[in-house]
Amino acid sequence: MAIKPPRDPQDVGYTWPTVLAVAVHLLVVLFSLVSLPSSTAEPDSSSIVQATFVSTETFTDQAQQTTDQQAALNSSTDPDEAEPAPEPDASEQEALQQQADEAAAREEAQARAEEQARELQEARAQAEAEAQRREEEAQRLAEQQELEAQAREEAQREAEAEAQRQREAEAEAQRQREAEAEAQRQREAEAEAQRQREAEAEAQRQREADAEAQRQREAEAEAQRQREAEAEAQRQREAEAEAQRQREAEAEAQRQREAEAEAQRQREAEAEAQRQREAEAEAQRQREAEAEAQRQREAEAEAQRQREAEAEAQRQREAEAAMQRQLEGEAQAAANAQQAQQAANGFINIVRRAVEQAWLIPAGASDAMSATIQVRLGPSGEVLLTTIASSSGDSAFDRSAMQAVEHAAPFSELRDLPAEQQRNLRQFNLRFTPGDVR
């Protein structure tokens, strides 16, 4: 087990303030990533900046107070007995230089912490922008595919109409030729034409059923692609968060190693300086000078303990303030989530009432019937697509439910909601029964 060397009274460390500030910062970042992934709030780094700034001021004041105390002691000596003021010896100059080096190191640590906070914010902003771009690209592709499907259906209907007109022209020509023939053949031809018309009507119904099945398959494929895109975006966000956590852990380990190496160098330098001071004091100063130096060191040690106590109290106050800000942020996030849920419920209630008013229930519908319609809206509340998620078994009942949604649209209240809520409410299900819509 390593034995910790005794702390020098003049050694003012900066490791614990930096570690405490970084720990508070990491807690805020982890809370925003894990508990509130949809939140766009950035972690507050003001506590780190404030803690570092206070520590820098404390160490600067220590050097100034040491100089002031030395001047006061020199000025308090009796003018008749005072000797010429001695020049600062090498040990005092080395202590002052060491304090200046520590202040520079603390400023560099503060700059590194601020740079890491900025890099974290930029990385999160880039990830959110990339997710937004992917979502918009998926939406644009879905709308383009829907337009292409409509164009194909329109061309197919026109081709079927043209084929129908050709068949009718051929039937008319056939009837004319058969009219010129014998009466018996005319009756047989009319019977044959009737059978052909029935077969064509049956083929037309089959084509319509095939087209409806094709539309349903395309809608299901589009929904599956959207789910896969959302899953891919979620995986990317998780991978980025894990990479960020690893980088932060590596950086923290590196900082700890550097801090330990720096502390070791400081201890060795202080031990060497102490040996030099003892040798020089033994050769140059008499017993009275040693007594005076001892009193000065005791006074400095007492002042150092007071400053350390004040610094510890300041760190505790800052930690309590950071915890208070975190609690306030959690309360605000909960309030925002509740408001968002209330807004979503209000929008769904508006849609339900509008659809209820627009629904014309078929005459043959029974209370046991039920159909679920999946609705997809555009950015302005217009209906982009309605599909049957769960059929009632009666096509007329299902069509009336879909028509009720289309007649009740657009739902312009969607534009009044926040952007995050708009994306969540662009797709939802409505269940229709003769006595209820929900």
Coordinates of N, CA and C in Angstrom, one line a residue, residues 52-208:
T52 N -13.4 27.0 -11.3 CA -12.0 27.2 -11.6 C -11.6 28.7 -11.4
F53 N -12.5 29.6 -11.7 CA -12.2 31.0 -11.6 C -12.0 31.3 -10.1
V54 N -12.8 30.8 -9.2 CA -12.7 31.1 -7.8 C -11.4 30.5 -7.2
S55 N -11.0 29.3 -7.7 CA -9.7 28.7 -7.3 C -8.6 29.5 -7.7
T56 N -8.6 30.1 -8.9 CA -7.5 30.9 -9.5 C -7.4 32.1 -8.6
E57 N -8.5 32.8 -8.3 CA -8.4 34.0 -7.5 C -7.8 33.6 -6.1
T58 N -8.2 32.5 -5.5 CA -7.7 32.1 -4.2 C -6.2 32.0 -4.2
F59 N -5.6 31.3 -5.2 CA -4.2 31.1 -5.2 C -3.5 32.4 -5.5
T60 N -4.0 33.3 -6.3 CA -3.4 34.6 -6.6 C -3.4 35.4 -5.3
D61 N -4.5 35.4 -4.6 CA -4.6 36.1 -3.3 C -3.6 35.5 -2.3
Q62 N -3.4 34.2 -2.3 CA -2.4 33.7 -1.4 C -1.0 34.3 -1.6
A63 N -0.6 34.4 -2.8 CA 0.7 34.9 -3.1 C 0.8 36.4 -2.6
Q64 N -0.3 37.1 -2.9 CA -0.4 38.5 -2.5 C -0.4 38.7 -1.0
Q65 N -1.1 37.8 -0.3 CA -1.2 37.9 1.2 C 0.2 37.5 1.8
T66 N 0.9 36.6 1.2 CA 2.2 36.2 1.7 C 3.2 37.5 1.6
T67 N 3.1 38.1 0.4 CA 3.9 39.3 0.2 C 3.6 40.4 1.2
D68 N 2.2 40.6 1.4 CA 1.8 41.7 2.4 C 2.2 41.3 3.8
Q69 N 2.1 40.1 4.2 CA 2.5 39.7 5.6 C 4.0 40.0 5.8
Q70 N 4.8 39.6 4.7 CA 6.3 39.8 4.9 C 6.6 41.3 5.0
A71 N 5.9 42.2 4.2 CA 6.1 43.6 4.3 C 5.7 44.1 5.7
A72 N 4.5 43.6 6.2 CA 4.1 44.1 7.5 C 5.1 43.7 8.6
L73 N 5.6 42.5 8.5 CA 6.6 42.1 9.5 C 7.9 43.0 9.5
N74 N 8.3 43.3 8.3 CA 9.5 44.1 8.1 C 9.2 45.5 8.6
S75 N 8.0 46.1 8.4 CA 7.7 47.4 8.8 C 7.5 47.5 10.3
S76 N 7.1 46.4 11.0 CA 6.8 46.5 12.4 C 8.1 46.4 13.3
T77 N 9.2 46.3 12.7 CA 10.5 46.2 13.5 C 10.9 47.6 14.0
D78 N 11.4 47.7 15.2 CA 11.8 49.0 15.7 C 12.9 49.6 14.9
P79 N 12.7 50.9 14.5 CA 13.7 51.6 13.6 C 15.1 51.6 14.2
D80 N 15.2 51.7 15.6 CA 16.5 51.8 16.2 C 17.3 50.5 16.2
E81 N 16.5 49.3 16.2 CA 17.1 48.0 16.2 C 17.1 47.3 14.9
A82 N 16.3 47.9 13.9 CA 16.1 47.3 12.6 C 17.4 47.2 11.8
E83 N 17.7 46.1 11.2 CA 18.8 46.0 10.3 C 18.3 46.2 8.9
P84 N 19.2 46.4 7.9 CA 18.8 46.6 6.5 C 18.0 45.3 6.1
A85 N 16.8 45.6 5.4 CA 16.0 44.5 4.9 C 16.7 43.5 4.0
P86 N 16.7 42.2 4.4 CA 17.5 41.3 3.5 C 16.7 41.1 2.2
E87 N 17.5 40.8 1.2 CA 16.9 40.5 -0.1 C 16.2 39.1 0.0
P88 N 15.1 38.9 -0.8 CA 14.5 37.6 -0.8 C 15.4 36.5 -1.1
D89 N 15.5 35.4 -0.3 CA 16.4 34.3 -0.6 C 15.9 33.4 -1.7
A90 N 16.7 32.5 -2.1 CA 16.3 31.6 -3.3 C 15.1 30.8 -3.0
S91 N 14.9 30.4 -1.7 CA 13.8 29.5 -1.4 C 12.5 30.3 -1.6
E92 N 12.5 31.6 -1.1 CA 11.2 32.4 -1.3 C 10.9 32.6 -2.7
Q93 N 12.0 32.9 -3.5 CA 11.7 33.1 -4.9 C 11.2 31.9 -5.6
E94 N 11.8 30.7 -5.2 CA 11.3 29.5 -5.8 C 9.8 29.2 -5.4
A95 N 9.5 29.6 -4.1 CA 8.1 29.4 -3.7 C 7.1 30.2 -4.5
L96 N 7.5 31.5 -4.7 CA 6.7 32.4 -5.6 C 6.6 31.9 -7.0
Q97 N 7.7 31.4 -7.5 CA 7.7 30.9 -8.9 C 6.8 29.7 -9.0
Q98 N 6.9 28.8 -7.9 CA 6.0 27.6 -7.9 C 4.5 28.0 -7.9
Q99 N 4.2 29.0 -7.1 CA 2.8 29.4 -7.0 C 2.3 30.0 -8.4
A100 N 3.2 30.8 -9.1 CA 2.9 31.3 -10.4 C 2.7 30.1 -11.4
D101 N 3.5 29.1 -11.3 CA 3.4 27.9 -12.2 C 2.0 27.2 -11.9
E102 N 1.7 27.1 -10.6 CA 0.4 26.4 -10.3 C -0.8 27.2 -10.9
A103 N -0.7 28.5 -10.8 CA -1.8 29.4 -11.3 C -1.9 29.2 -12.8
A104 N -0.7 29.1 -13.5 CA -0.8 28.9 -15.0 C -1.4 27.5 -15.3
A105 N -1.0 26.5 -14.5 CA -1.5 25.1 -14.7 C -3.1 25.1 -14.5
R106 N -3.5 25.8 -13.5 CA -5.0 25.9 -13.3 C -5.7 26.5 -14.4
E107 N -5.1 27.6 -15.0 CA -5.8 28.3 -16.1 C -5.8 27.4 -17.3
E108 N -4.7 26.6 -17.5 CA -4.7 25.7 -18.7 C -5.8 24.6 -18.5
A109 N -5.9 24.1 -17.2 CA -7.0 23.1 -16.9 C -8.4 23.6 -17.2
Q110 N -8.6 24.9 -16.8 CA -9.9 25.5 -17.1 C -10.1 25.6 -18.6
A111 N -9.1 26.0 -19.4 CA -9.3 26.1 -20.8 C -9.6 24.8 -21.4
R112 N -8.9 23.7 -20.9 CA -9.2 22.3 -21.4 C -10.7 21.9 -21.1
A113 N -11.1 22.2 -19.9 CA -12.5 21.9 -19.6 C -13.5 22.6 -20.4
E114 N -13.3 23.9 -20.7 CA -14.2 24.6 -21.5 C -14.2 24.1 -23.0
E115 N -13.0 23.8 -23.5 CA -12.9 23.2 -24.8 C -13.7 21.9 -25.0
Q116 N -13.5 21.1 -23.9 CA -14.2 19.8 -24.0 C -15.8 20.0 -24.0
A117 N -16.2 21.0 -23.2 CA -17.7 21.3 -23.1 C -18.2 21.7 -24.5
R118 N -17.3 22.6 -25.1 CA -17.8 23.1 -26.5 C -17.8 21.9 -27.5
E119 N -16.8 21.0 -27.4 CA -16.7 19.9 -28.4 C -17.9 19.0 -28.1
L120 N -18.3 18.8 -26.9 CA -19.5 17.9 -26.6 C -20.8 18.6 -27.2
Q121 N -20.9 19.9 -27.0 CA -22.1 20.5 -27.5 C -22.2 20.5 -29.0
E122 N -21.0 20.7 -29.7 CA -21.0 20.6 -31.2 C -21.3 19.2 -31.6
A123 N -20.8 18.2 -31.0 CA -21.1 16.8 -31.4 C -22.6 16.5 -31.3
R124 N -23.2 16.9 -30.2 CA -24.6 16.7 -30.0 C -25.4 17.4 -31.1
A125 N -25.0 18.7 -31.4 CA -25.7 19.4 -32.4 C -25.6 18.7 -33.8
Q126 N -24.4 18.2 -34.1 CA -24.3 17.5 -35.4 C -25.1 16.3 -35.4
A127 N -25.1 15.5 -34.3 CA -25.9 14.3 -34.3 C -27.4 14.6 -34.5
E128 N -27.9 15.6 -33.8 CA -29.3 16.0 -34.0 C -29.6 16.4 -35.4
A129 N -28.7 17.2 -36.0 CA -28.9 17.7 -37.4 C -29.0 16.5 -38.3
E130 N -28.0 15.5 -38.1 CA -28.0 14.4 -39.0 C -29.3 13.5 -38.9
A131 N -29.8 13.3 -37.6 CA -31.1 12.6 -37.5 C -32.2 13.3 -38.1
Q132 N -32.2 14.7 -38.0 CA -33.3 15.5 -38.6 C -33.3 15.3 -40.1
R133 N -32.0 15.3 -40.7 CA -31.9 15.2 -42.2 C -32.4 13.9 -42.6
R134 N -32.0 12.8 -41.9 CA -32.4 11.5 -42.3 C -34.0 11.3 -42.2
E135 N -34.5 11.9 -41.2 CA -36.0 11.8 -41.1 C -36.7 12.6 -42.3
E136 N -36.2 13.8 -42.6 CA -36.7 14.5 -43.7 C -36.5 13.8 -45.1
E137 N -35.4 13.1 -45.2 CA -35.1 12.4 -46.4 C -36.1 11.2 -46.6
A138 N -36.3 10.5 -45.4 CA -37.3 9.4 -45.5 C -38.7 9.8 -45.8
Q139 N -39.1 11.0 -45.2 CA -40.4 11.5 -45.5 C -40.5 11.9 -47.0
R140 N -39.5 12.6 -47.5 CA -39.5 13.0 -48.9 C -39.6 11.7 -49.8
L141 N -38.8 10.7 -49.5 CA -38.9 9.5 -50.3 C -40.3 8.8 -50.3
A142 N -40.9 8.8 -49.1 CA -42.2 8.2 -48.9 C -43.2 9.0 -49.8
E143 N -43.2 10.3 -49.7 CA -44.1 11.1 -50.5 C -43.9 10.9 -52.0
Q144 N -42.6 10.8 -52.4 CA -42.3 10.6 -53.9 C -42.9 9.2 -54.3
Q145 N -42.7 8.2 -53.5 CA -43.2 6.8 -53.8 C -44.7 6.8 -53.9
E146 N -45.3 7.6 -53.0 CA -46.8 7.6 -53.0 C -47.3 8.3 -54.3
L147 N -46.6 9.4 -54.7 CA -47.0 10.0 -56.0 C -46.8 9.1 -57.2
E148 N -45.7 8.4 -57.2 CA -45.5 7.4 -58.3 C -46.5 6.3 -58.3
A149 N -46.9 5.8 -57.1 CA -47.9 4.8 -57.0 C -49.3 5.3 -57.6
Q150 N -49.6 6.6 -57.2 CA -50.8 7.2 -57.8 C -50.8 7.3 -59.3
A151 N -49.6 7.7 -59.8 CA -49.5 7.9 -61.3 C -49.6 6.5 -61.9
R152 N -49.1 5.4 -61.3 CA -49.2 4.1 -61.9 C -50.7 3.7 -61.9
E153 N -51.4 3.9 -60.8 CA -52.8 3.6 -60.7 C -53.6 4.3 -61.8
E154 N -53.3 5.6 -62.0 CA -54.1 6.4 -63.0 C -53.8 5.8 -64.4
A155 N -52.5 5.5 -64.7 CA -52.2 5.0 -66.0 C -52.9 3.6 -66.2
Q156 N -53.0 2.8 -65.1 CA -53.6 1.5 -65.3 C -55.1 1.7 -65.5
R157 N -55.7 2.6 -64.8 CA -57.2 2.8 -65.0 C -57.5 3.3 -66.4
E158 N -56.6 4.2 -67.0 CA -56.8 4.7 -68.3 C -56.6 3.5 -69.3
A159 N -55.6 2.7 -69.1 CA -55.4 1.5 -70.0 C -56.6 0.6 -70.0
E160 N -57.2 0.4 -68.8 CA -58.3 -0.5 -68.7 C -59.6 0.1 -69.3
A161 N -59.7 1.4 -69.2 CA -60.8 2.1 -69.9 C -60.7 2.0 -71.4
E162 N -59.4 2.2 -71.9 CA -59.2 2.1 -73.3 C -59.5 0.6 -73.8
A163 N -59.1 -0.3 -73.0 CA -59.3 -1.7 -73.4 C -60.8 -2.0 -73.4
Q164 N -61.6 -1.4 -72.4 CA -63.0 -1.6 -72.4 C -63.7 -1.0 -73.6
R165 N -63.2 0.2 -74.0 CA -63.8 0.8 -75.2 C -63.5 0.0 -76.4
Q166 N -62.3 -0.6 -76.5 CA -62.0 -1.4 -77.7 C -62.9 -2.7 -77.7
R167 N -63.1 -3.2 -76.5 CA -63.9 -4.4 -76.5 C -65.4 -4.1 -76.8
E168 N -65.8 -2.9 -76.4 CA -67.2 -2.5 -76.7 C -67.3 -2.3 -78.2
A169 N -66.3 -1.7 -78.8 CA -66.3 -1.5 -80.3 C -66.3 -2.8 -81.0
E170 N -65.5 -3.7 -80.6 CA -65.5 -5.0 -81.2 C -66.9 -5.7 -81.0
A171 N -67.5 -5.6 -79.9 CA -68.8 -6.2 -79.7 C -69.8 -5.6 -80.6
E172 N -69.8 -4.2 -80.8 CA -70.7 -3.6 -81.7 C -70.5 -4.0 -83.1
A173 N -69.3 -4.2 -83.5 CA -69.0 -4.7 -84.9 C -69.5 -6.1 -85.0
Q174 N -69.3 -6.9 -84.0 CA -69.8 -8.3 -84.0 C -71.4 -8.3 -84.1
R175 N -72.0 -7.4 -83.3 CA -73.4 -7.4 -83.4 C -73.9 -7.0 -84.8
Q176 N -73.2 -6.0 -85.4 CA -73.6 -5.6 -86.8 C -73.5 -6.8 -87.8
R177 N -72.4 -7.5 -87.6 CA -72.2 -8.6 -88.6 C -73.3 -9.7 -88.3
E178 N -73.5 -9.9 -87.0 CA -74.5 -10.9 -86.7 C -75.9 -10.5 -87.1
A179 N -76.2 -9.2 -87.1 CA -77.5 -8.7 -87.6 C -77.8 -9.0 -89.0
E180 N -76.6 -8.9 -89.8 CA -76.7 -9.3 -91.2 C -76.9 -10.7 -91.5
A181 N -76.6 -11.6 -90.5 CA -76.8 -13.0 -90.6 C -78.2 -13.4 -90.3
E182 N -78.4 -14.6 -90.2 CA -79.7 -15.2 -89.9 C -80.2 -14.9 -88.5
A183 N -81.4 -14.9 -88.2 CA -82.0 -14.5 -87.0 C -81.6 -15.5 -85.9
Q184 N -81.4 -16.7 -86.2 CA -81.0 -17.7 -85.2 C -79.6 -17.4 -84.7
R185 N -78.7 -17.1 -85.6 CA -77.3 -16.8 -85.2 C -77.3 -15.5 -84.4
Q186 N -78.3 -14.6 -84.7 CA -78.3 -13.3 -83.9 C -78.6 -13.6 -82.4
R187 N -79.6 -14.5 -82.2 CA -80.0 -14.9 -80.8 C -78.8 -15.5 -80.1
E188 N -78.1 -16.4 -80.8 CA -77.0 -17.1 -80.2 C -75.8 -16.1 -79.9
A189 N -75.6 -15.2 -80.9 CA -74.6 -14.2 -80.7 C -74.9 -13.3 -79.5
E190 N -76.2 -12.9 -79.3 CA -76.5 -12.1 -78.2 C -76.3 -12.8 -76.9
A191 N -76.5 -14.1 -76.8 CA -76.3 -14.9 -75.6 C -74.8 -14.9 -75.3
E192 N -74.0 -15.1 -76.4 CA -72.6 -15.2 -76.3 C -72.0 -13.8 -75.8
A193 N -72.5 -12.7 -76.4 CA -72.1 -11.4 -75.9 C -72.4 -11.2 -74.5
Q194 N -73.6 -11.6 -74.0 CA -73.9 -11.5 -72.6 C -72.9 -12.2 -71.7
R195 N -72.5 -13.4 -72.1 CA -71.6 -14.2 -71.3 C -70.2 -13.4 -71.2
Q196 N -69.8 -12.8 -72.4 CA -68.6 -12.1 -72.4 C -68.6 -10.9 -71.5
R197 N -69.7 -10.2 -71.5 CA -69.8 -9.0 -70.6 C -69.7 -9.4 -69.1
E198 N -70.4 -10.5 -68.8 CA -70.3 -11.0 -67.4 C -68.8 -11.4 -67.0
A199 N -68.2 -12.0 -68.0 CA -66.8 -12.4 -67.7 C -65.9 -11.2 -67.6
E200 N -66.1 -10.1 -68.4 CA -65.4 -8.9 -68.3 C -65.6 -8.2 -67.0
A201 N -66.9 -8.2 -66.6 CA -67.2 -7.5 -65.3 C -66.5 -8.3 -64.1
E202 N -66.5 -9.6 -64.2 CA -65.8 -10.4 -63.2 C -64.3 -10.1 -63.2
A203 N -63.7 -10.0 -64.4 CA -62.3 -9.7 -64.5 C -62.0 -8.3 -64.0
Q204 N -62.9 -7.3 -64.2 CA -62.7 -5.9 -63.7 C -62.7 -5.9 -62.2
R205 N -63.6 -6.7 -61.6 CA -63.7 -6.7 -60.1 C -62.4 -7.4 -59.6
Q206 N -61.9 -8.4 -60.3 CA -60.7 -9.0 -59.8 C -59.5 -8.1 -59.9
R207 N -59.4 -7.3 -61.0 CA -58.3 -6.3 -61.1 C -58.4 -5.2 -60.0
E208 N -59.6 -4.8 -59.7 CA -59.8 -3.8 -58.6 C -59.3 -4.4 -57.3

